[in-house]
């Protein structure tokens, strides 16, 4: 029977560590880190996500600046707000909650965010830096995946890692991070010819697909580590992309849904906000 990786516990540790580091940073004369959230429209799930992010920001001792805009807000208004937050020295991180309503071009608005304040790691500059193996802002969920692997002492060097899903938010950055840790990475997607065969080669299997229980026990090698990023709302409640009950007996370790990767995203966002504040202070000091 595999180990169930406790995302809640690891996330709590990360949040506690960030809170401690924020206090030390301020104590040593650093500016209080600030995270600005922009929420356009009435999507209930987005409201919950942003509320949780704001709460975690304040709990970590950082400032939360929240901007809530009506669903019919024109794109220029969002663009102006992002530009003003780029120029605001009290704001170290800018988070535009996506997806925004249809009149707003998510990619165009993301590109406006100052890369140094891009705590979601979604600007082309940060995505490019990650591919180049250079320091930059890395999206929070992939960082959370890596933190969970670290928490169980997973041996990454030379391991066969299979990533299913190639989103900008998860699949692509996770693959880049695993490659940077010397994994041999196979990247699968909807056109992969024999997904089961590819998955069976994995020492480390990461699923970020959005299809409930796509990965079943037949697709998992005995002793593999399985990280399930999927969050799917079904009639049976929240389920992941992995058939947890079926895979658990075969896996060396596996994340549950809920209680796994989902817990890590906000914790790593807090980590990114503090890192952004420190990086911006270093740039200002160099001026
Ligand atoms: P996404 O943008 O929804 O894309 C899904 C990916 O899965 C695509 O690359 C797609 O391939 C691939 N795919 C779809 N069906 C497939 C199949 N049958 N076999 C193999 N690959 C298939 O992905 P995402 O944004 O990474 O989201 C994936 C899941 O993770 C969702 O459930 C989402 O809610 C969850 N999520 C959770 C967190 C968290 O905090 N835990 C954060 C982000 C996302 P193509 O590229 O070929 O279309």
CSV table of C-alpha atoms and ligand atoms in Angstrom, one decimal:
chain,number,residue,atom,x,y,z
A,1,UNK,CA,0.0,0.0,0.0
A,2,UNK,CA,1.4,3.4,-1.0
A,3,UNK,CA,2.1,6.4,1.1
A,4,UNK,CA,-0.5,9.0,0.9
A,5,UNK,CA,1.2,12.3,0.5
A,6,UNK,CA,-0.2,14.9,2.9
A,7,UNK,CA,-0.6,18.1,0.9
A,8,UNK,CA,-2.2,19.9,3.8
A,9,UNK,CA,0.7,19.2,6.1
A,10,UNK,CA,3.3,20.2,3.5
A,11,UNK,CA,1.4,23.4,2.6
A,12,UNK,CA,1.0,24.3,6.3
A,13,UNK,CA,4.8,24.0,6.7
A,14,UNK,CA,5.5,26.1,3.6
A,15,UNK,CA,3.1,28.8,4.8
A,16,UNK,CA,4.6,28.8,8.3
A,17,UNK,CA,8.1,29.1,6.8
A,18,UNK,CA,7.1,32.0,4.5
A,19,UNK,CA,5.4,33.7,7.5
A,20,UNK,CA,8.6,33.4,9.5
A,21,UNK,CA,10.7,34.7,6.6
A,22,UNK,CA,8.4,37.6,6.0
A,23,UNK,CA,8.7,38.6,9.6
A,24,UNK,CA,12.5,38.3,9.4
A,25,UNK,CA,12.6,40.3,6.1
A,26,UNK,CA,10.5,43.2,7.6
A,27,UNK,CA,12.6,43.0,10.8
A,28,UNK,CA,15.8,43.5,8.8
A,29,UNK,CA,14.4,46.6,7.1
A,30,UNK,CA,12.7,45.1,4.1
A,31,UNK,CA,9.4,46.6,2.8
A,32,UNK,CA,6.3,44.6,3.8
A,33,UNK,CA,5.6,42.4,0.7
A,34,UNK,CA,2.3,43.2,-1.0
A,35,UNK,CA,0.1,41.1,-3.3
A,36,UNK,CA,-2.5,42.7,-5.5
A,37,UNK,CA,-5.4,40.5,-6.7
A,38,UNK,CA,-7.6,41.5,-9.6
A,39,UNK,CA,-11.0,39.8,-9.9
A,40,UNK,CA,-13.2,40.6,-12.9
A,41,UNK,CA,-16.8,39.3,-12.8
A,42,UNK,CA,-19.0,37.1,-10.7
A,43,UNK,CA,-17.6,33.6,-11.2
A,44,UNK,CA,-18.2,31.9,-7.8
A,45,UNK,CA,-15.2,29.6,-7.9
A,46,UNK,CA,-12.9,32.5,-8.8
A,47,UNK,CA,-14.3,34.5,-5.8
A,48,UNK,CA,-13.5,31.6,-3.5
A,49,UNK,CA,-10.0,31.2,-4.9
A,50,UNK,CA,-9.2,34.9,-4.5
A,51,UNK,CA,-10.7,35.1,-1.0
A,52,UNK,CA,-8.4,32.2,0.0
A,53,UNK,CA,-5.4,33.8,-1.6
A,54,UNK,CA,-6.1,37.1,0.2
A,55,UNK,CA,-6.5,35.4,3.5
A,56,UNK,CA,-3.3,33.5,3.2
A,57,UNK,CA,-1.5,36.7,2.2
A,58,UNK,CA,-2.6,38.4,5.4
A,59,UNK,CA,-1.9,35.4,7.5
A,60,UNK,CA,1.7,35.4,6.2
A,61,UNK,CA,2.1,39.0,7.3
A,62,UNK,CA,1.9,40.5,3.8
A,63,UNK,CA,-0.4,43.2,2.5
A,64,UNK,CA,-3.3,42.3,0.3
A,65,UNK,CA,-4.6,44.8,-2.2
A,66,UNK,CA,-7.8,43.7,-3.8
A,67,UNK,CA,-9.5,45.1,-6.9
A,68,UNK,CA,-12.9,43.7,-7.8
A,69,UNK,CA,-14.3,44.8,-11.2
A,70,UNK,CA,-17.7,44.3,-12.7
A,71,UNK,CA,-18.2,41.5,-15.2
A,72,UNK,CA,-18.7,44.1,-18.1
A,73,UNK,CA,-15.5,46.0,-17.3
A,74,UNK,CA,-13.8,47.0,-20.6
A,75,UNK,CA,-10.4,45.6,-21.2
A,76,UNK,CA,-8.8,49.1,-21.2
A,77,UNK,CA,-9.8,49.5,-17.5
A,78,UNK,CA,-8.1,46.2,-16.6
A,79,UNK,CA,-5.0,47.3,-18.6
A,80,UNK,CA,-4.9,50.7,-16.8
A,81,UNK,CA,-5.2,49.0,-13.5
A,82,UNK,CA,-2.3,46.5,-14.2
A,83,UNK,CA,-0.1,49.5,-15.4
A,84,UNK,CA,-0.8,51.4,-12.2
A,85,UNK,CA,0.0,48.3,-10.1
A,86,UNK,CA,3.2,47.8,-12.1
A,87,UNK,CA,4.2,51.4,-11.0
A,88,UNK,CA,3.2,51.0,-7.3
A,89,UNK,CA,6.2,50.2,-5.1
A,90,UNK,CA,4.0,48.8,-2.4
A,91,UNK,CA,2.8,46.0,-4.7
A,92,UNK,CA,5.3,43.2,-5.3
A,93,UNK,CA,3.0,40.7,-6.8
A,94,UNK,CA,0.1,41.1,-9.3
A,95,UNK,CA,-2.4,38.3,-9.7
A,96,UNK,CA,-5.1,38.5,-12.4
A,97,UNK,CA,-7.6,35.8,-11.6
A,98,UNK,CA,-8.3,33.8,-14.8
A,99,UNK,CA,-10.4,33.2,-16.7
A,100,UNK,CA,-11.6,36.7,-17.1
A,101,UNK,CA,-14.9,37.5,-18.9
A,102,UNK,CA,-14.9,37.1,-22.7
A,103,UNK,CA,-14.3,40.8,-23.6
A,104,UNK,CA,-11.0,40.5,-21.9
A,105,UNK,CA,-8.0,38.9,-23.6
A,106,UNK,CA,-6.4,36.9,-20.8
A,107,UNK,CA,-3.1,36.5,-22.6
A,108,UNK,CA,-2.9,40.2,-23.6
A,109,UNK,CA,-3.5,41.2,-20.0
A,110,UNK,CA,-1.0,38.7,-18.6
A,111,UNK,CA,1.6,40.1,-21.0
A,112,UNK,CA,1.1,43.6,-19.4
A,113,UNK,CA,2.2,42.4,-15.9
A,114,UNK,CA,5.7,43.4,-15.0
A,115,UNK,CA,7.7,40.1,-15.1
A,116,UNK,CA,9.2,40.9,-11.7
A,117,UNK,CA,5.6,41.1,-10.2
A,118,UNK,CA,4.3,38.1,-12.2
A,119,UNK,CA,3.8,35.8,-9.2
A,120,UNK,CA,1.8,33.4,-11.3
A,121,UNK,CA,4.8,33.0,-13.6
A,122,UNK,CA,2.6,33.2,-16.7
A,123,UNK,CA,4.3,36.1,-18.6
A,124,UNK,CA,6.3,35.1,-21.7
A,125,UNK,CA,9.4,36.4,-20.0
A,126,UNK,CA,9.1,34.1,-17.0
A,127,UNK,CA,7.9,31.1,-19.1
A,128,UNK,CA,11.0,31.6,-21.3
A,129,UNK,CA,13.4,31.9,-18.4
A,130,UNK,CA,12.1,28.6,-17.0
A,131,UNK,CA,12.8,26.9,-20.3
A,132,UNK,CA,16.3,28.4,-20.3
A,133,UNK,CA,16.9,27.1,-16.8
A,134,UNK,CA,17.4,30.7,-15.5
A,135,UNK,CA,15.9,32.2,-12.3
A,136,UNK,CA,12.5,33.7,-12.7
A,137,UNK,CA,9.0,33.4,-11.4
A,138,UNK,CA,7.6,29.8,-11.7
A,139,UNK,CA,3.9,29.1,-11.6
A,140,UNK,CA,2.7,28.1,-8.1
A,141,UNK,CA,1.1,24.7,-8.8
A,142,UNK,CA,4.2,23.2,-10.5
A,143,UNK,CA,6.3,24.5,-7.6
A,144,UNK,CA,3.9,22.8,-5.3
A,145,UNK,CA,4.3,19.5,-7.2
A,146,UNK,CA,8.1,19.8,-6.8
A,147,UNK,CA,7.8,20.6,-3.1
A,148,UNK,CA,5.6,17.5,-2.6
A,149,UNK,CA,8.2,15.3,-4.3
A,150,UNK,CA,10.9,16.8,-2.1
A,151,UNK,CA,8.8,16.2,1.0
A,152,UNK,CA,8.9,12.4,0.4
A,153,UNK,CA,12.6,12.4,-0.5
A,154,UNK,CA,11.9,11.3,-4.1
A,155,UNK,CA,15.0,10.5,-6.1
A,156,UNK,CA,14.7,12.7,-9.2
A,157,UNK,CA,18.1,12.4,-10.8
A,158,UNK,CA,17.8,10.0,-13.7
A,159,UNK,CA,14.2,9.0,-12.9
A,160,UNK,CA,11.7,8.4,-15.7
A,161,UNK,CA,9.2,11.2,-15.2
A,162,UNK,CA,6.0,11.2,-17.3
A,163,UNK,CA,3.9,14.3,-17.4
A,164,UNK,CA,0.3,14.0,-18.8
A,165,UNK,CA,-1.1,17.4,-19.9
A,166,UNK,CA,0.8,20.3,-21.5
A,167,UNK,CA,-0.9,23.4,-20.2
A,168,UNK,CA,1.1,26.6,-19.7
A,169,UNK,CA,-0.1,26.7,-16.1
A,170,UNK,CA,1.0,23.2,-15.1
A,171,UNK,CA,2.1,20.6,-17.6
A,172,UNK,CA,4.8,22.6,-19.4
A,173,UNK,CA,6.4,24.2,-16.3
A,174,UNK,CA,6.3,20.9,-14.4
A,175,UNK,CA,8.1,19.2,-17.2
A,176,UNK,CA,10.8,21.9,-17.3
A,177,UNK,CA,11.3,21.7,-13.5
A,178,UNK,CA,11.6,17.9,-13.6
A,179,UNK,CA,14.1,18.2,-16.5
A,180,UNK,CA,16.1,20.7,-14.5
A,181,UNK,CA,16.3,18.1,-11.7
A,182,UNK,CA,17.8,15.6,-14.2
A,183,UNK,CA,14.7,13.5,-14.7
A,184,UNK,CA,14.2,11.9,-18.1
A,185,UNK,CA,10.9,13.5,-19.1
A,186,UNK,CA,8.3,12.1,-21.4
A,187,UNK,CA,5.5,14.6,-22.1
A,188,UNK,CA,2.0,13.2,-23.0
A,189,UNK,CA,-1.1,14.9,-24.2
A,190,UNK,CA,-4.4,14.2,-26.0
A,191,UNK,CA,-2.7,13.0,-29.2
A,192,UNK,CA,-0.3,10.6,-27.4
A,193,UNK,CA,-0.7,7.3,-29.2
A,194,UNK,CA,-0.4,4.8,-26.3
A,195,UNK,CA,-0.9,6.7,-23.1
A,196,UNK,CA,-1.0,3.6,-20.9
A,197,UNK,CA,2.3,2.3,-22.2
A,198,UNK,CA,4.0,5.7,-21.7
A,199,UNK,CA,2.6,6.0,-18.2
A,200,UNK,CA,3.8,2.5,-17.3
A,201,UNK,CA,7.4,3.6,-17.8
A,202,UNK,CA,7.1,6.3,-15.2
A,203,UNK,CA,9.0,6.3,-11.9
A,204,UNK,CA,7.2,9.6,-11.3
A,205,UNK,CA,3.9,10.2,-12.9
A,206,UNK,CA,2.3,13.7,-13.0
A,207,UNK,CA,-1.3,14.0,-14.2
A,208,UNK,CA,-2.7,17.4,-15.1
A,209,UNK,CA,-5.4,16.7,-17.5
A,210,UNK,CA,-8.9,17.5,-16.2
A,211,UNK,CA,-10.4,14.1,-17.0
A,212,UNK,CA,-11.7,12.3,-13.9
A,213,UNK,CA,-9.9,9.1,-13.1
A,214,UNK,CA,-8.2,8.9,-16.5
A,215,UNK,CA,-5.1,7.2,-15.0
A,216,UNK,CA,-6.0,3.8,-13.7
A,217,UNK,CA,-4.1,1.0,-12.0
A,218,UNK,CA,-3.1,-0.7,-15.3
A,219,UNK,CA,-1.3,2.5,-16.4
A,220,UNK,CA,0.9,2.7,-13.3
A,221,UNK,CA,4.1,0.8,-12.6
A,222,UNK,CA,4.5,-1.0,-9.3
A,223,UNK,CA,6.4,1.4,-7.0
A,224,UNK,CA,5.8,4.6,-9.0
A,225,UNK,CA,5.2,8.0,-7.3
A,226,UNK,CA,1.9,9.5,-8.6
A,227,UNK,CA,1.1,13.2,-8.3
A,228,UNK,CA,-2.5,14.1,-9.2
A,229,UNK,CA,-3.0,17.8,-10.2
A,230,UNK,CA,-6.5,17.3,-11.5
A,231,UNK,CA,-9.5,18.8,-9.7
A,232,UNK,CA,-12.7,17.7,-11.3
A,233,UNK,CA,-16.2,18.4,-9.9
A,234,UNK,CA,-18.4,15.3,-10.4
A,235,UNK,CA,-21.6,13.9,-9.0
A,236,UNK,CA,-19.3,12.0,-6.5
A,237,UNK,CA,-17.7,15.3,-5.4
A,238,UNK,CA,-14.1,16.4,-6.2
A,239,UNK,CA,-12.0,13.8,-7.9
A,240,UNK,CA,-8.6,13.8,-9.5
A,241,UNK,CA,-7.3,12.7,-12.8
A,242,UNK,CA,-6.1,9.5,-11.1
A,243,UNK,CA,-8.3,6.6,-9.9
A,244,UNK,CA,-7.0,7.0,-6.4
A,245,UNK,CA,-8.4,3.8,-4.9
A,246,UNK,CA,-7.2,1.6,-7.7
A,247,UNK,CA,-3.7,3.1,-7.9
A,248,UNK,CA,-3.0,3.4,-4.2
A,249,UNK,CA,-2.0,-0.3,-3.7
A,250,UNK,CA,0.5,-0.1,-6.6
A,251,UNK,CA,2.0,3.3,-6.0
A,252,UNK,CA,5.0,4.0,-3.7
A,253,UNK,CA,3.3,7.3,-2.9
A,254,UNK,CA,0.3,9.2,-4.2
A,255,UNK,CA,-1.4,12.5,-3.6
A,256,UNK,CA,-5.1,12.5,-2.7
A,257,UNK,CA,-7.8,14.8,-4.2
A,258,UNK,CA,-8.6,16.9,-2.3
A,259,UNK,CA,-5.8,17.3,0.2
A,260,UNK,CA,-2.9,17.0,-2.2
A,261,UNK,CA,-1.5,19.4,-4.8
A,262,UNK,CA,-4.5,21.7,-4.5
A,263,UNK,CA,-3.3,22.7,-1.0
A,264,UNK,CA,0.1,23.6,-2.3
A,265,UNK,CA,-0.9,26.3,-4.9
A,266,UNK,CA,-1.6,29.1,-2.4
A,267,UNK,CA,1.3,28.2,-0.2
A,268,UNK,CA,3.7,28.5,-3.2
A,269,UNK,CA,2.0,31.7,-4.3
A,270,UNK,CA,3.0,33.1,-0.9
A,271,UNK,CA,6.5,31.9,-1.4
A,272,UNK,CA,6.6,33.7,-4.8
A,273,UNK,CA,5.3,36.9,-3.4
A,274,UNK,CA,8.0,37.1,-0.8
A,275,UNK,CA,10.6,36.1,-3.4
A,276,UNK,CA,9.3,38.9,-5.7
A,277,UNK,CA,9.5,41.5,-2.9
A,278,UNK,CA,13.1,40.5,-2.2
A,279,UNK,CA,14.1,40.5,-5.9
A,280,UNK,CA,12.5,44.0,-6.4
A,281,UNK,CA,14.3,45.3,-3.3
A,282,UNK,CA,17.6,44.0,-4.8
A,283,UNK,CA,17.0,45.7,-8.1
A,284,UNK,CA,16.1,49.0,-6.3
A,285,UNK,CA,19.2,48.8,-4.2
A,286,UNK,CA,21.3,48.3,-7.4
A,287,UNK,CA,19.9,51.4,-9.0
B,1,LIG,P1,-5.8,22.1,-19.4
B,1,LIG,O1,-5.3,23.5,-19.9
B,1,LIG,O2,-7.2,21.9,-19.0
B,1,LIG,O3,-5.3,21.1,-20.5
B,1,LIG,C1,-5.5,19.7,-20.3
B,1,LIG,C2,-4.3,19.0,-20.9
B,1,LIG,O4,-4.6,17.6,-20.8
B,1,LIG,C3,-4.0,19.3,-22.4
B,1,LIG,O5,-2.6,19.4,-22.6
B,1,LIG,C4,-4.6,18.1,-23.1
B,1,LIG,O6,-4.0,17.7,-24.3
B,1,LIG,C5,-4.5,17.0,-22.1
B,1,LIG,N1,-5.5,15.9,-22.2
B,1,LIG,C6,-6.8,16.1,-22.3
B,1,LIG,N2,-7.4,14.9,-22.4
B,1,LIG,C7,-6.4,14.0,-22.5
B,1,LIG,C8,-6.4,12.6,-22.6
B,1,LIG,N3,-7.5,11.9,-22.7
B,1,LIG,N4,-5.2,11.9,-22.6
B,1,LIG,C9,-4.1,12.6,-22.5
B,1,LIG,N5,-4.0,14.0,-22.3
B,1,LIG,C10,-5.2,14.6,-22.4
B,1,LIG,O7,-4.8,21.7,-18.2
B,1,LIG,P2,-4.6,22.3,-16.7
B,1,LIG,O8,-4.9,23.7,-16.7
B,1,LIG,O9,-3.2,21.8,-16.4
B,1,LIG,O10,-5.6,21.6,-15.8
B,1,LIG,C11,-5.7,20.2,-15.7
B,1,LIG,C12,-6.4,19.8,-14.4
B,1,LIG,O11,-5.6,20.3,-13.3
B,1,LIG,C13,-7.8,20.4,-14.2
B,1,LIG,O12,-8.6,19.4,-13.5
B,1,LIG,C14,-7.6,21.6,-13.3
B,1,LIG,O13,-8.7,21.9,-12.6
B,1,LIG,C15,-6.5,21.1,-12.5
B,1,LIG,N6,-5.6,22.2,-11.9
B,1,LIG,C16,-5.4,22.1,-10.5
B,1,LIG,C17,-4.6,23.1,-10.0
B,1,LIG,C18,-4.3,23.0,-8.5
B,1,LIG,O14,-4.1,24.0,-7.8
B,1,LIG,N7,-4.2,21.8,-8.0
B,1,LIG,C19,-4.0,24.1,-10.7
B,1,LIG,C20,-4.3,24.1,-12.1
B,1,LIG,C21,-5.1,23.1,-12.7
B,1,LIG,P3,-3.9,18.7,-25.6
B,1,LIG,O15,-2.9,19.7,-25.2
B,1,LIG,O16,-3.5,17.8,-26.7
B,1,LIG,O17,-5.3,19.3,-25.7
